[in-house]
PDB file of C-alpha atoms in Angstrom:
ATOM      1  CA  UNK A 142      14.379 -10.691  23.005  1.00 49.00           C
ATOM      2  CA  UNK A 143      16.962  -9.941  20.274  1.00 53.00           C
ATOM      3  CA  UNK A 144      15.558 -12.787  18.171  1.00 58.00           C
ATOM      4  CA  UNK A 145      12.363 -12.042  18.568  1.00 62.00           C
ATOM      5  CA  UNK A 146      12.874  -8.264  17.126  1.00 70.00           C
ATOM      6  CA  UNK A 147      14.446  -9.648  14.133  1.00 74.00           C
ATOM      7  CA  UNK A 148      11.200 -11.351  13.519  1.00 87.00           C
ATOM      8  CA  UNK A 149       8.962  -8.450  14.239  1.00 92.00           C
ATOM      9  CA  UNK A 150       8.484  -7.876  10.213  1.00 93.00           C
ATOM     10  CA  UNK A 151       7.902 -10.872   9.299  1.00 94.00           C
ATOM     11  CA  UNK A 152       4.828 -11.649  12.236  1.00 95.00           C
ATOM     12  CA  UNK A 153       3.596  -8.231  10.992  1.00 96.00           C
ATOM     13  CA  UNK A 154       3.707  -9.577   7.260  1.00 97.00           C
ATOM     14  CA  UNK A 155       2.219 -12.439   8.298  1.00 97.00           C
ATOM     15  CA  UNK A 156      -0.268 -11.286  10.149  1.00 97.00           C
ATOM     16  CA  UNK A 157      -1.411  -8.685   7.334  1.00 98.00           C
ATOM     17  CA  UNK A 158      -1.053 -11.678   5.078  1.00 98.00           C
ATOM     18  CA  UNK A 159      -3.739 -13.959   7.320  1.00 98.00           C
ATOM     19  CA  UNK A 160      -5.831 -11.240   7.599  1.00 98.00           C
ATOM     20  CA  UNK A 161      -6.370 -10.050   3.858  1.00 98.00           C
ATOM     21  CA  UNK A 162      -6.718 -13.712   3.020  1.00 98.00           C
ATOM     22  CA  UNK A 163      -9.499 -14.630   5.707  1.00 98.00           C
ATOM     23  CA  UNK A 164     -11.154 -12.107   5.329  1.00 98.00           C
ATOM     24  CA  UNK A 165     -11.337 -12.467   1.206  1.00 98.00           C
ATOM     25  CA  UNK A 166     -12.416 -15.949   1.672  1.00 98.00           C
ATOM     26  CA  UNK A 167     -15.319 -15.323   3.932  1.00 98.00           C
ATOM     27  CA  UNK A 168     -16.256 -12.704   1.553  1.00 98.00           C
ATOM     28  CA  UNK A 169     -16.220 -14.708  -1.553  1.00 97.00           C
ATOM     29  CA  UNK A 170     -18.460 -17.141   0.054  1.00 96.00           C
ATOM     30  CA  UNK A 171     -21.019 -14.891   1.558  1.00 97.00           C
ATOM     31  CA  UNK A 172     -24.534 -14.142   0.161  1.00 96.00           C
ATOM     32  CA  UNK A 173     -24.556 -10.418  -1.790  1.00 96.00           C
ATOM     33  CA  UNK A 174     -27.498  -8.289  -0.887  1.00 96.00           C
ATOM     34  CA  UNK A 175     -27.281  -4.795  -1.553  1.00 95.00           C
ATOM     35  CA  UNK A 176     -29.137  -3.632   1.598  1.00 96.00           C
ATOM     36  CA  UNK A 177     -26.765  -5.796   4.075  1.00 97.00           C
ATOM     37  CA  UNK A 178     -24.395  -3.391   5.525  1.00 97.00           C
ATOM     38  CA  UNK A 179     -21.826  -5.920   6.080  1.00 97.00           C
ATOM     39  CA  UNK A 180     -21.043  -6.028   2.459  1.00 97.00           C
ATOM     40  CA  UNK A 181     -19.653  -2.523   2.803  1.00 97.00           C
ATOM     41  CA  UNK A 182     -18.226  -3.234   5.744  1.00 97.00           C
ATOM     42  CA  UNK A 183     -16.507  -6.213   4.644  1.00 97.00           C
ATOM     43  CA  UNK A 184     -15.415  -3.966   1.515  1.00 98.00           C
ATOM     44  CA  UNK A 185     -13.864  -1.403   3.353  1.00 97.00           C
ATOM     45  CA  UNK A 186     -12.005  -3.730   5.688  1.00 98.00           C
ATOM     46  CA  UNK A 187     -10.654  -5.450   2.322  1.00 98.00           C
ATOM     47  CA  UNK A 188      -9.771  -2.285   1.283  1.00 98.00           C
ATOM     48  CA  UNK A 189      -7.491  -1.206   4.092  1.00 98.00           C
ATOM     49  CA  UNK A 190      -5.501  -4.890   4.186  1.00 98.00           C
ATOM     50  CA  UNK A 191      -4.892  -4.518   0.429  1.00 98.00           C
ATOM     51  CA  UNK A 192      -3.399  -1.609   1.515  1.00 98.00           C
ATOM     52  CA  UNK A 193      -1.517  -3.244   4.093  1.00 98.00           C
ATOM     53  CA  UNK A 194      -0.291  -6.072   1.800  1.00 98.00           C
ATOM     54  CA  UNK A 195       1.228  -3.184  -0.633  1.00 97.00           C
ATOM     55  CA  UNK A 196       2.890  -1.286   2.201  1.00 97.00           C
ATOM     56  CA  UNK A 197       4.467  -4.740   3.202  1.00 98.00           C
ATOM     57  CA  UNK A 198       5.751  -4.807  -0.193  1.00 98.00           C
ATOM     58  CA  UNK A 199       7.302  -1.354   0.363  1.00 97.00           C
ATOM     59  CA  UNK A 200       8.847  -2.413   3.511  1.00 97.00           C
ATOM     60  CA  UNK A 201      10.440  -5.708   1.503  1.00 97.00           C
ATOM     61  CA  UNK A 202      11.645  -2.651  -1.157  1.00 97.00           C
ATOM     62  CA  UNK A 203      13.633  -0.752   1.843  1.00 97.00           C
ATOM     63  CA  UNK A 204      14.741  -4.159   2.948  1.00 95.00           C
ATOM     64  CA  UNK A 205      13.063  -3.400   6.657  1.00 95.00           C
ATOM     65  CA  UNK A 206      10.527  -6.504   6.354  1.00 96.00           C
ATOM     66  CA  UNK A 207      13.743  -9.083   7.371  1.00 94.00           C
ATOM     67  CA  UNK A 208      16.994  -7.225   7.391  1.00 92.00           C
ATOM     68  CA  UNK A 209      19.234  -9.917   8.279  1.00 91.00           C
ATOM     69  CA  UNK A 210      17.463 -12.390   5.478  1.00 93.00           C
ATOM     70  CA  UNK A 211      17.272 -10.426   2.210  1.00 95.00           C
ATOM     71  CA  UNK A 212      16.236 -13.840   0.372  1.00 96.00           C
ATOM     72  CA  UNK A 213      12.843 -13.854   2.590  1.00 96.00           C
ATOM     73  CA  UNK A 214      12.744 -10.383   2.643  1.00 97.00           C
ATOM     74  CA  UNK A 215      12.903  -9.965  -1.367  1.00 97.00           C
ATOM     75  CA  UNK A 216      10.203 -13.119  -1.591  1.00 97.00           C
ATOM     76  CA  UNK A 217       7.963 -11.568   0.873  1.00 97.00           C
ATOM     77  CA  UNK A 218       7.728  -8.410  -1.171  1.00 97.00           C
ATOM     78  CA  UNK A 219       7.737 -10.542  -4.343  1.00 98.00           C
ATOM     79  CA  UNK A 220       4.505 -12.244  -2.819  1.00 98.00           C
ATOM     80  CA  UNK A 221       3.201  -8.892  -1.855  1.00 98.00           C
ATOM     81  CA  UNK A 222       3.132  -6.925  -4.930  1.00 97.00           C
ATOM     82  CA  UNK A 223       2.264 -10.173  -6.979  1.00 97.00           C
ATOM     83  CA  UNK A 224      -1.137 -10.169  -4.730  1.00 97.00           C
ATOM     84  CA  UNK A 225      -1.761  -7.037  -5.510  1.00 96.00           C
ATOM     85  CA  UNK A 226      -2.919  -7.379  -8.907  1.00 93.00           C
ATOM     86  CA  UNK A 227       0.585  -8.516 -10.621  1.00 96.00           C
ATOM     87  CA  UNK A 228       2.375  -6.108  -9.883  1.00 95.00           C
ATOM     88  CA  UNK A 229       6.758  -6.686 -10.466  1.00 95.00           C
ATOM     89  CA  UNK A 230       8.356  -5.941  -7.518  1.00 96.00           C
ATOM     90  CA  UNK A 231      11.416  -5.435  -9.199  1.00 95.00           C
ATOM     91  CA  UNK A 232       9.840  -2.667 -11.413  1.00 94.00           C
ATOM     92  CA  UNK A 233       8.279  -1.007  -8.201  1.00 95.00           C
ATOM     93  CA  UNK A 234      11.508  -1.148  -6.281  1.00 96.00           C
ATOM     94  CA  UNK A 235      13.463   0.559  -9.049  1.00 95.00           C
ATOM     95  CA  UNK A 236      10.480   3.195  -9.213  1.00 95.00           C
ATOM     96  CA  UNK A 237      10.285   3.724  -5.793  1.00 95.00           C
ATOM     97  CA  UNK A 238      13.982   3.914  -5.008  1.00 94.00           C
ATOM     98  CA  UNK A 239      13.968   6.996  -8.029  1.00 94.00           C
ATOM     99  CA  UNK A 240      11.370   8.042  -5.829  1.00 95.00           C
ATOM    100  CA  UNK A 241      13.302   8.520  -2.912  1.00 94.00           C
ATOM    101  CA  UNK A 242      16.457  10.210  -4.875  1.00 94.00           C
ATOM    102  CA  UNK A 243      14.347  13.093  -6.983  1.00 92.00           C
ATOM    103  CA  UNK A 244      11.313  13.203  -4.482  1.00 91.00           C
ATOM    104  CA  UNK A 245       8.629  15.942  -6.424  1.00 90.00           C
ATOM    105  CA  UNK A 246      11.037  16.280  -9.292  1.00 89.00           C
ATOM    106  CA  UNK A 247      10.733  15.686 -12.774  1.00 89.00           C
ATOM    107  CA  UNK A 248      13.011  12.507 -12.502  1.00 92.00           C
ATOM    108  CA  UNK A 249      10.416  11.267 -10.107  1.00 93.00           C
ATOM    109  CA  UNK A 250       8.263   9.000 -11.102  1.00 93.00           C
ATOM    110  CA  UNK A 251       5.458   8.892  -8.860  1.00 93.00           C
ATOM    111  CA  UNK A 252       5.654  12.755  -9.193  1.00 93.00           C
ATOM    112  CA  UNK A 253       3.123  15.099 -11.336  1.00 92.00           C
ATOM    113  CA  UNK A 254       3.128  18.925 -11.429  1.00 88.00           C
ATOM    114  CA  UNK A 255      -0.827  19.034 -12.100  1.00 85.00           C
ATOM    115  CA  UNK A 256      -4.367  18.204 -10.681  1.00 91.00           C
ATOM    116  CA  UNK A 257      -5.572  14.961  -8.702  1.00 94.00           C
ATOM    117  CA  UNK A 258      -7.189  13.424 -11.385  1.00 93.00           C
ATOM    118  CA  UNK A 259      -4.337  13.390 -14.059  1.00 94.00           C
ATOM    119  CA  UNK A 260      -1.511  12.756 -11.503  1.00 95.00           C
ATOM    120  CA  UNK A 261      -3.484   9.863 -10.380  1.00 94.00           C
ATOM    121  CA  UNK A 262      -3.485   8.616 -14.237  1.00 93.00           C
ATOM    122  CA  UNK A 263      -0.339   9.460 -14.882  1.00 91.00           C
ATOM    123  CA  UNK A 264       0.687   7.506 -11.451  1.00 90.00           C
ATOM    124  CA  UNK A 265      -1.422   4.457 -12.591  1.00 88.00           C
ATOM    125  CA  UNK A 266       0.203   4.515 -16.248  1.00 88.00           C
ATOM    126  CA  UNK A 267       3.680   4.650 -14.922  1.00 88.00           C
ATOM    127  CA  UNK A 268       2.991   1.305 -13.009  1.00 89.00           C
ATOM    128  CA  UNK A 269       0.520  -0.806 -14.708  1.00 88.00           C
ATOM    129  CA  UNK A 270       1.151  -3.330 -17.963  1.00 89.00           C
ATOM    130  CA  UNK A 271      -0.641  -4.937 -20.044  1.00 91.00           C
ATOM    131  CA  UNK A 272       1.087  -8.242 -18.366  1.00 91.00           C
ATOM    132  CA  UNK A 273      -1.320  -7.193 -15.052  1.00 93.00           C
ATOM    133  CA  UNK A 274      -4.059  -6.531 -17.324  1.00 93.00           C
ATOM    134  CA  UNK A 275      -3.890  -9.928 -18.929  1.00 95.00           C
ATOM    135  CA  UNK A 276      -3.019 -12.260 -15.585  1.00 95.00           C
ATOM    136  CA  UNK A 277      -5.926 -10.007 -13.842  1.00 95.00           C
ATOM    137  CA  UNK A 278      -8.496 -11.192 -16.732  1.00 95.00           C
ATOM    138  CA  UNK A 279      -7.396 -14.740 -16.199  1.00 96.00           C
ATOM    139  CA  UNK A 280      -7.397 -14.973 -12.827  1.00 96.00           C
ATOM    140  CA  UNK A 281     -11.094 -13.312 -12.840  1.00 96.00           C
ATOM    141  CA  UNK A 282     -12.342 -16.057 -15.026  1.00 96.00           C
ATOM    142  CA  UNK A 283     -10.885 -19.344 -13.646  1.00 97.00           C
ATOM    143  CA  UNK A 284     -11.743 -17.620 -10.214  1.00 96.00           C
ATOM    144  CA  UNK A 285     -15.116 -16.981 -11.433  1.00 95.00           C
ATOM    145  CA  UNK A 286     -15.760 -20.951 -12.203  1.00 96.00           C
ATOM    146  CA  UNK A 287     -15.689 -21.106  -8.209  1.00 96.00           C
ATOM    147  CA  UNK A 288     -17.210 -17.958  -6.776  1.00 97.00           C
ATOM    148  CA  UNK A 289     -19.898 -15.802  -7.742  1.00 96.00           C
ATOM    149  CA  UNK A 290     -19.517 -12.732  -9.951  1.00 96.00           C
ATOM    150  CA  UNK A 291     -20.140  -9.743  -7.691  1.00 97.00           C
ATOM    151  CA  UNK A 292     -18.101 -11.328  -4.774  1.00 97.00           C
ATOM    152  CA  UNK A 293     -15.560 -11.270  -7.203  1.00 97.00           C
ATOM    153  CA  UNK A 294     -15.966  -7.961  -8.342  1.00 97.00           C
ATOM    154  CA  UNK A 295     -17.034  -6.525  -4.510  1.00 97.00           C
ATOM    155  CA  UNK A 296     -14.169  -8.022  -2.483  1.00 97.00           C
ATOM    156  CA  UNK A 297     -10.895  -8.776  -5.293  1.00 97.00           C
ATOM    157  CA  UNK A 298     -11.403  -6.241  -7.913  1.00 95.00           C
ATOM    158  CA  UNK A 299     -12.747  -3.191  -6.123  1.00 97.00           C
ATOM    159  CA  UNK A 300     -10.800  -3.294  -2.904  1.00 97.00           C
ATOM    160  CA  UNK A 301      -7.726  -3.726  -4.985  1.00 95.00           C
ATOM    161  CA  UNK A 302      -8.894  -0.103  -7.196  1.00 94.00           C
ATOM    162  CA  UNK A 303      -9.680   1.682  -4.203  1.00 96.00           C
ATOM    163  CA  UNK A 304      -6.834   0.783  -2.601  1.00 97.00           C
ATOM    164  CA  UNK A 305      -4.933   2.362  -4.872  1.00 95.00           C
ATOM    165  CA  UNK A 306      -6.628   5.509  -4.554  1.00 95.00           C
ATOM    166  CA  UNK A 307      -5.596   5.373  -0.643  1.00 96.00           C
ATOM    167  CA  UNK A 308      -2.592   4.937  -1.092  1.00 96.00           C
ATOM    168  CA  UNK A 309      -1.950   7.846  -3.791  1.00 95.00           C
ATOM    169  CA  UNK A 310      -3.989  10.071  -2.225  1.00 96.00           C
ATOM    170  CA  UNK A 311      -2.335   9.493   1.760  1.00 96.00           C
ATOM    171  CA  UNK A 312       1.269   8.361   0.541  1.00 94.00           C
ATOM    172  CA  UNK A 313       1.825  10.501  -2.160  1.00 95.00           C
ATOM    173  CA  UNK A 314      -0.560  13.492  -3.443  1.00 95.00           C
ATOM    174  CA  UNK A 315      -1.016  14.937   0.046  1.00 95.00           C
ATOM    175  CA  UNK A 316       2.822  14.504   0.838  1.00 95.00           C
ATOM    176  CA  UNK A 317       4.396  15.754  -2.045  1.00 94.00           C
ATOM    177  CA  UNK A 318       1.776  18.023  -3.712  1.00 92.00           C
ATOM    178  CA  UNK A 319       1.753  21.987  -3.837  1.00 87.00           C
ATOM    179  CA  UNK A 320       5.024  24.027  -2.763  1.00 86.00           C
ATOM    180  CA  UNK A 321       7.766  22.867  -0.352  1.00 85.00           C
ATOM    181  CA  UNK A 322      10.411  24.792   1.762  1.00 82.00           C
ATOM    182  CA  UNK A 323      13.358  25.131  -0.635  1.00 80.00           C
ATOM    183  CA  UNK A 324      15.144  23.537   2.598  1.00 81.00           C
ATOM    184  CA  UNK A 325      13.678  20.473   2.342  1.00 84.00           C
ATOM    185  CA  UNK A 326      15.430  17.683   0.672  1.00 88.00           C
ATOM    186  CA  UNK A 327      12.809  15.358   1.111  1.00 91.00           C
ATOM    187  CA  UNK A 328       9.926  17.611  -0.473  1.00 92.00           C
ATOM    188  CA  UNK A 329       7.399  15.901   1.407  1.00 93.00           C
ATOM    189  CA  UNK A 330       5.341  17.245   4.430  1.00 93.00           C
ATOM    190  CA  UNK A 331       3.202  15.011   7.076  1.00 94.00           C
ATOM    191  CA  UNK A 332      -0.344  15.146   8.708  1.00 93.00           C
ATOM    192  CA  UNK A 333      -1.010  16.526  11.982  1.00 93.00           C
ATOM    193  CA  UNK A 334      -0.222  13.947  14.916  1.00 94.00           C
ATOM    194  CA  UNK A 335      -3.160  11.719  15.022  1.00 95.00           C
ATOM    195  CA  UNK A 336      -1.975   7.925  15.022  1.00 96.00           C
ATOM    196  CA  UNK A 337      -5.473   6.434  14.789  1.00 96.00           C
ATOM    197  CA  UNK A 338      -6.127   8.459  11.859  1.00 96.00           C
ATOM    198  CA  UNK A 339      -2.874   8.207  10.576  1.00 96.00           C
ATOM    199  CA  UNK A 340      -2.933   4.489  10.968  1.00 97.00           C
ATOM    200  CA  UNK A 341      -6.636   3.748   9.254  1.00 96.00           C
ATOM    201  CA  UNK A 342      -5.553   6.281   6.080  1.00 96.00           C
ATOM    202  CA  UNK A 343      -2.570   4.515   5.336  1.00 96.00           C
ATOM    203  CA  UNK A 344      -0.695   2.610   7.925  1.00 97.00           C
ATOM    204  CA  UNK A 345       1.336   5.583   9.378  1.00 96.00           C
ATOM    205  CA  UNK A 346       2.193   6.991   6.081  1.00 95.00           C
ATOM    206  CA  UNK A 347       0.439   9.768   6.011  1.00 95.00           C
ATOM    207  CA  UNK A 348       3.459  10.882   8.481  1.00 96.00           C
ATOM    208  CA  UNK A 349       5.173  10.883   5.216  1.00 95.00           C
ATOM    209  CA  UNK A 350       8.418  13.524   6.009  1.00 95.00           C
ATOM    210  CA  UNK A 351       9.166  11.006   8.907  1.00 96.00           C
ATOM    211  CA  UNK A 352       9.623   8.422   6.348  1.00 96.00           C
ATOM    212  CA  UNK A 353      11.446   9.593   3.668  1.00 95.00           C
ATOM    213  CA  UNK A 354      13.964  11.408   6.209  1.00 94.00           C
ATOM    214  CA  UNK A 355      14.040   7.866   7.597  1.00 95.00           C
ATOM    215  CA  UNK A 356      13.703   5.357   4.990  1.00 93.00           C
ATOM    216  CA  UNK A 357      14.719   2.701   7.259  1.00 93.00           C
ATOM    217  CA  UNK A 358      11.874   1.928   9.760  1.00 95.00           C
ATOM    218  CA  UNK A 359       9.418   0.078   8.806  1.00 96.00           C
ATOM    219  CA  UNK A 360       5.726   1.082   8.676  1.00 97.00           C
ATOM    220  CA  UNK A 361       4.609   0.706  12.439  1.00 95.00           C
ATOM    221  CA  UNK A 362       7.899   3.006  14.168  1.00 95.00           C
ATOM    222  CA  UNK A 363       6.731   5.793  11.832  1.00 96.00           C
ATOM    223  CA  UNK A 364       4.599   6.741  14.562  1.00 95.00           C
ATOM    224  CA  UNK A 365       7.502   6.589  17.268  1.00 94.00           C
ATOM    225  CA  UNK A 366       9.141   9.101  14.816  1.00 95.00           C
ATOM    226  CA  UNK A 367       6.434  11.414  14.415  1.00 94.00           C
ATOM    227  CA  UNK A 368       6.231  12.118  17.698  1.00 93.00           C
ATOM    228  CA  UNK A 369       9.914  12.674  17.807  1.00 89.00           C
ATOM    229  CA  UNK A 370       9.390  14.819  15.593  1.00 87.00           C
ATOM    230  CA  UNK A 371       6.600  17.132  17.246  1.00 84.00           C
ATOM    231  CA  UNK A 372       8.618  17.295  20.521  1.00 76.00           C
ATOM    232  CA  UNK A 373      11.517  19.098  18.851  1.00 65.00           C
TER     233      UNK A 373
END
């Protein structure tokens, strides 16, 4: 049983893994039409396991994906963040660990004292380079000598965009915006108890206090903790 607990990350990374790719393929082969409601079904479902594969990157940063291999662990995350539109998993896991240290602080970097829409930027600019920008353009056009255009554009591009919007808004506006108990290290708050809904916004990170006062469990025990947390 010990063994296979050890190997519980790395079946969920998998799994998240098989998933966003399957369901990408079958979506870069199917038809487009505007007024089939699978297409935004599909979209949405592409949506949430790009969100997935970046949280599995996160894990990989806190070392929780494979704890006892940090080789696999680091290449995991390495695979993860490179999947999501190029992004260095070494620059994230610097970022993120800063994160962590001056949580809603000026030495944070995911941190912004302002409104949604220029926090968002100024999250955005503080992680994407004109490297991504570059490999994202060439990857669109040798992919786009294979598939058609707006599966491209419906099922890579956009999931990947608003993907990023789910994840600022659930894992790090909500969290860490607005005032915090003087208190709190951690400067973060979480969402009411609601693991469905905390699960479909952003993998259980919308229970955001639980993870930053525990950075070491992984993204499905946040739950477990939340509820520790309520029965206090």
């Amino acid at each position: 049983m010990n063994s296979l607990k050890n190997y519980k990350g790395l079946y969920y990374a998998a799994l998240i893994l098989l998933l966003w790719g399957a369901n990408l393929w079958y979506f870069l082969h199917y038809p487009v039409r505007f007024d089939d409601p699978l297409i935004y079904l599909g979209l949405l479902i592409q949506t949430h396991l790009y969100t997935g594969v970046f949280i599995t990157a996160h894990d990989a940063i806190h070392g929780v994906v494979m704890p006892h291999r940090p080789k696999v662990n680091y290449g995991i995350g390495w695979l993860c963040a490179t999947l999501f539109a190029f992004n260095n998993y070494n620059k994230l896991s610097s970022k993120h660990h800063l994160h962590h240290k001056h949580a809603a602080s000026e030495q944070d970097p995911d941190y912004y004292a302002g409104n949604f829409f220029r926090w968002y930027l100024k999250f955005a600019l503080e992680y994407v380079t004109v490297w991504q920008i570059v490999l994202m353009a060439i990857t669109y056009n040798l992919l786009k000598l294979v598939f058609p255009m707006w599966n491209l554009i419906l099922f890579w591009e956009v999931p990947a965009i608003l993907s990023t919007l789910q994840l600022f808004y659930f894992g790090t506006y909500l969290p860490h915006r607005g005032e915090h108990d003087p208190s709190d290290k951690h400067k973060a708050r979480s969402q009411g108890l609601n693991h469905w809904i905390a699960f479909f916004s952003c993998y259980f990170f919308g229970y955001h206090h639980e993870h930053h006062a525990y950075p070491y469990l992984p993204w499905w025990k946040l739950a477990e903790a939340k509820e520790k947390t309520e029965s206090k």
